[in-house]
Coordinates of C-alpha atoms in Angstrom, one line a residue:
M276 CA -20.7 18.5 -30.0
T277 CA -18.9 17.7 -26.7
A278 CA -15.3 16.5 -26.4
F279 CA -16.6 13.0 -25.6
E280 CA -18.6 12.9 -28.8
G281 CA -15.6 13.8 -30.9
G282 CA -14.4 17.4 -30.2
P283 CA -11.0 18.3 -28.7
G284 CA -10.2 17.3 -25.2
L285 CA -9.1 14.6 -22.8
V286 CA -12.4 13.4 -21.4
A287 CA -13.4 10.8 -18.8
R288 CA -17.0 9.7 -18.5
G289 CA -18.2 7.5 -15.7
A290 CA -14.7 6.1 -15.4
S291 CA -13.7 4.0 -12.4
I292 CA -10.5 2.1 -11.4
A293 CA -10.8 -1.0 -9.2
V294 CA -8.0 -3.1 -7.6
A295 CA -8.8 -6.4 -5.9
G296 CA -12.5 -5.4 -5.9
R297 CA -11.9 -2.0 -4.3
R298 CA -12.7 1.1 -6.2
L299 CA -9.8 3.6 -6.0
V300 CA -11.5 6.3 -8.1
A301 CA -15.2 6.0 -9.1
D302 CA -17.6 7.6 -11.5
V303 CA -15.2 10.2 -12.8
D304 CA -16.6 12.8 -15.2
L305 CA -13.9 15.2 -16.2
A306 CA -12.8 17.1 -19.3
L307 CA -9.4 18.7 -19.9
R308 CA -9.7 21.3 -22.7
P309 CA -6.9 22.8 -24.8
G310 CA -5.6 26.1 -23.4
E311 CA -6.5 25.5 -19.8
L312 CA -4.6 24.5 -16.7
V313 CA -6.5 22.4 -14.1
A314 CA -5.1 22.0 -10.6
V315 CA -6.0 18.8 -8.8
V316 CA -6.1 19.1 -5.0
G317 CA -7.3 17.0 -2.1
R318 CA -6.1 15.4 1.1
N319 CA -3.5 12.7 1.2
G320 CA -4.9 9.4 -0.1
A321 CA -7.9 11.0 -1.7
G322 CA -7.1 9.6 -5.1
K323 CA -5.4 12.5 -6.9
S324 CA -2.5 10.5 -8.3
T325 CA -4.8 7.6 -9.3
L326 CA -7.1 10.1 -11.1
L327 CA -4.1 11.4 -13.1
R328 CA -3.1 7.8 -14.0
L329 CA -6.6 7.1 -15.1
L330 CA -6.5 10.0 -17.5
A331 CA -3.1 8.9 -18.7
G332 CA -4.4 5.5 -19.6
L333 CA -2.0 3.7 -17.1
H334 CA -4.9 1.8 -15.5
R335 CA -7.6 -0.2 -17.2
T336 CA -11.0 1.2 -16.4
A337 CA -13.4 -1.0 -14.4
S338 CA -16.2 1.0 -15.9
G339 CA -16.6 4.0 -18.2
E340 CA -14.1 5.3 -20.7
V341 CA -11.4 7.9 -21.3
R342 CA -11.2 9.5 -24.8
L343 CA -8.6 11.7 -26.4
D344 CA -10.1 14.1 -29.0
G345 CA -13.1 11.8 -29.3
R346 CA -11.1 8.5 -29.7
P347 CA -10.9 5.9 -27.0
L348 CA -7.5 6.4 -25.3
A349 CA -7.0 2.6 -24.9
A350 CA -7.2 2.2 -28.7
L351 CA -4.3 4.5 -29.5
A352 CA -1.0 2.9 -30.4
P353 CA 1.8 3.6 -27.9
G354 CA 3.7 5.9 -30.2
E355 CA 0.7 8.0 -31.0
R356 CA -0.2 8.3 -27.4
A357 CA 3.3 9.4 -26.5
R358 CA 3.2 12.1 -29.2
R359 CA -0.2 13.4 -27.9
L360 CA -0.1 12.8 -24.1
G361 CA 2.7 13.4 -21.6
F362 CA 2.7 12.1 -18.0
L363 CA 5.1 12.9 -15.2
A364 CA 5.2 11.6 -11.6
P365 CA 8.7 12.5 -10.4
A366 CA 8.4 10.7 -7.1
G367 CA 8.0 7.3 -8.8
L368 CA 10.8 7.6 -11.3
P369 CA 14.0 5.5 -11.0
V370 CA 17.3 7.3 -11.4
P371 CA 19.0 5.9 -14.6
A372 CA 22.6 5.5 -13.4
G373 CA 25.4 6.2 -15.8
F374 CA 23.5 8.5 -18.2
V375 CA 24.0 12.2 -18.7
V376 CA 21.2 14.8 -18.5
R377 CA 21.1 15.5 -22.2
E378 CA 20.6 11.8 -23.0
V379 CA 17.8 11.4 -20.4
V380 CA 16.0 14.4 -21.8
G381 CA 16.6 13.0 -25.3
W382 CA 14.8 9.8 -24.5
S383 CA 11.5 11.7 -24.2
R384 CA 11.8 12.2 -28.0
F385 CA 11.3 8.4 -28.6
A386 CA 7.9 9.0 -30.3
H387 CA 9.5 11.3 -32.8
G388 CA 12.3 8.9 -33.7
D389 CA 14.6 6.2 -32.5
W390 CA 15.2 7.0 -28.8
W391 CA 17.7 4.2 -28.4
R392 CA 20.0 6.0 -30.9
S393 CA 19.5 9.4 -29.5
T394 CA 22.0 11.2 -27.3
G395 CA 20.0 14.4 -27.4
V396 CA 22.8 16.2 -29.3
D397 CA 21.7 18.5 -32.1
D398 CA 18.0 18.0 -31.3
P399 CA 16.6 21.6 -31.1
A400 CA 13.7 20.4 -28.9
V401 CA 16.1 19.0 -26.3
E402 CA 18.3 22.1 -26.3
R403 CA 15.3 24.4 -25.9
A404 CA 14.1 22.3 -23.0
L405 CA 17.5 22.3 -21.3
A406 CA 17.8 26.0 -21.7
G407 CA 14.2 26.7 -20.4
L408 CA 14.8 24.8 -17.2
E409 CA 18.3 26.2 -16.7
L410 CA 20.0 22.9 -17.3
T411 CA 22.4 23.7 -20.1
G412 CA 25.3 23.8 -17.7
L413 CA 24.4 20.4 -16.4
A414 CA 23.7 18.8 -19.7
D415 CA 26.8 16.6 -19.6
R416 CA 26.5 15.7 -15.9
R417 CA 25.5 12.2 -14.9
I418 CA 21.9 12.3 -13.7
D419 CA 22.7 10.1 -10.7
S420 CA 25.2 12.8 -9.5
L421 CA 22.5 15.5 -9.3
S422 CA 20.5 16.6 -6.3
D423 CA 16.8 15.8 -6.0
G424 CA 15.9 19.3 -7.0
E425 CA 18.1 19.2 -10.1
R426 CA 16.7 15.9 -11.1
A427 CA 13.2 17.3 -10.8
R428 CA 14.1 19.9 -13.3
V429 CA 15.5 17.2 -15.6
W430 CA 12.1 15.4 -15.6
L431 CA 10.3 18.7 -16.4
A432 CA 12.7 19.3 -19.2
A433 CA 12.0 15.9 -20.6
L434 CA 8.3 16.6 -20.6
V435 CA 9.0 19.9 -22.4
A436 CA 11.0 18.1 -25.0
Q437 CA 8.3 15.5 -25.6
E438 CA 6.1 18.3 -27.1
T439 CA 2.7 16.8 -26.4
D440 CA -0.7 18.5 -26.7
Y441 CA -1.9 17.1 -23.3
V442 CA 0.2 17.2 -20.1
L443 CA -0.5 15.4 -16.8
L444 CA 1.8 16.2 -13.8
D445 CA 1.8 14.7 -10.3
E446 CA 3.5 17.1 -7.8
P447 CA 6.2 18.2 -10.3
T448 CA 7.6 20.9 -8.0
S449 CA 7.8 18.9 -4.7
H450 CA 11.6 18.7 -4.7
L451 CA 12.3 22.2 -6.0
D452 CA 13.4 25.2 -4.0
A453 CA 11.1 28.2 -3.9
A454 CA 12.6 30.0 -6.9
H455 CA 12.7 26.9 -9.1
A456 CA 9.2 25.9 -8.0
A457 CA 7.9 29.3 -9.1
D458 CA 9.8 29.0 -12.4
G459 CA 8.4 25.5 -12.9
L460 CA 4.9 26.6 -12.4
R461 CA 5.4 29.5 -14.8
T462 CA 6.7 27.0 -17.4
I463 CA 3.6 24.8 -16.8
R464 CA 1.3 27.8 -17.0
S465 CA 3.0 28.8 -20.3
W466 CA 2.0 25.4 -21.8
A467 CA -1.6 26.1 -21.2
R468 CA -1.3 29.7 -22.6
A469 CA 0.3 28.1 -25.7
G470 CA -2.8 25.9 -26.2
R471 CA -2.0 22.7 -24.4
A472 CA -4.4 21.1 -21.9
V473 CA -2.6 20.7 -18.6
A474 CA -3.6 19.0 -15.3
V475 CA -1.3 19.1 -12.3
V476 CA -1.6 17.7 -8.8
L477 CA -0.4 20.3 -6.3
H478 CA -0.3 20.4 -2.5
D479 CA 0.5 24.1 -2.4
L480 CA -3.1 25.5 -2.4
D481 CA -2.0 29.1 -2.9
A482 CA 0.1 28.1 -5.9
A483 CA -2.8 26.1 -7.3
L484 CA -5.2 29.0 -7.0
A485 CA -2.7 31.4 -8.5
A486 CA -1.7 29.3 -11.5
A487 CA -4.8 27.3 -12.5
D488 CA -7.9 28.1 -14.5
R489 CA -9.9 25.4 -12.7
I490 CA -9.7 23.6 -9.4
V491 CA -10.7 19.9 -9.2
L492 CA -10.9 18.6 -5.7
V493 CA -10.8 14.8 -5.1
A494 CA -12.2 13.3 -2.0
D495 CA -12.6 9.5 -1.3
G496 CA -11.9 8.7 -4.9
R497 CA -14.5 10.9 -6.3
I498 CA -14.5 14.4 -7.8
A499 CA -16.2 16.5 -5.1
L500 CA -15.6 19.9 -6.7
D501 CA -14.8 21.1 -10.3
R502 CA -15.0 24.8 -10.6
A503 CA -13.4 27.8 -12.2
V504 CA -10.8 29.4 -9.8
G505 CA -12.8 32.6 -9.6
L506 CA -15.9 30.8 -8.4
V507 CA -14.2 28.7 -5.7
S508 CA -15.3 29.4 -2.2
I509 CA -12.4 29.4 0.2
D510 CA -14.6 28.3 3.1
E511 CA -15.9 25.3 1.1
L512 CA -12.4 24.4 -0.1
G513 CA -11.2 24.5 3.5
R514 CA -14.0 22.2 4.7
W515 CA -13.2 19.6 2.1
L516 CA -9.4 19.8 3.0
G517 CA -10.0 19.9 6.7
V518 CA -8.1 23.2 7.2
R519 CA -9.1 26.7 8.1
L520 CA -8.1 29.1 5.2
A521 CA -7.6 32.8 5.2
E522 CA -7.9 34.9 2.1
V523 CA -5.9 38.1 1.7
A524 CA -4.9 40.4 -1.2
L525 CA -1.2 40.7 -1.7
D526 CA 0.8 41.9 -4.7
G527 CA -2.3 42.5 -6.6
R528 CA -3.7 39.0 -6.4
R529 CA -5.7 36.7 -4.2
R530 CA -3.6 34.8 -1.7
V531 CA -4.7 31.9 0.5
L532 CA -3.1 30.9 3.7
A533 CA -3.8 28.1 6.1
R534 CA -4.7 29.1 9.7
S535 CA -4.1 27.1 12.8
G536 CA -7.0 25.4 14.6
G537 CA -8.3 23.0 11.9
A538 CA -11.4 23.4 9.8
G539 CA -14.0 25.8 11.2

């Protein structure tokens, strides 16, 4: 039995999104399985973010369907969806002025209780999330007083506290410095190792290949490549991305670097 027929997984079959008659993503066949991390890559404007929003149920499909553990995603009540599926796109989030970090992280617990009454205090899930993202010392700071990088860690902490089985992230490390970006990816990787299904849009190809189990490449609104990391051809990946890639062994792992001169 496949995930689409009723087994575990977040699965799109023949799914498309159209706006004003124009298809933004088309004929998507994709399955996210518990215990794996999928990195979504592609050129700017290829449709990566739209693909994630399709999987999150944030766009109505023009054709096809998305199912969560065999059930139509569109049929799930908002609370149940929030308990099962987490979505984060930090670049599009407004900054809630006047609220402190602990409160903002606490809001992510709304599906587990009354978020409008929550301050995040004495909630073990919130405290664990703050500690895991090194935010305990900032917990009582107003979020609008933080740097972009600090706020990016707050959004990640909120997703940790939400405690969902499926996690979708759109460039979650884009505002983080190198050390915190590496920590963020380790956190994301740990979710998959703990049994969650995770899909993350990344522009850092080297990080994607290091962290992910599978690479999904989006081109012109369609999935052009969906392959286990170990089976990905660097030359093929470079042709799709329009860049020449060099592969080297460093620190005991495969590293990928962009070379000057465009695609070969």
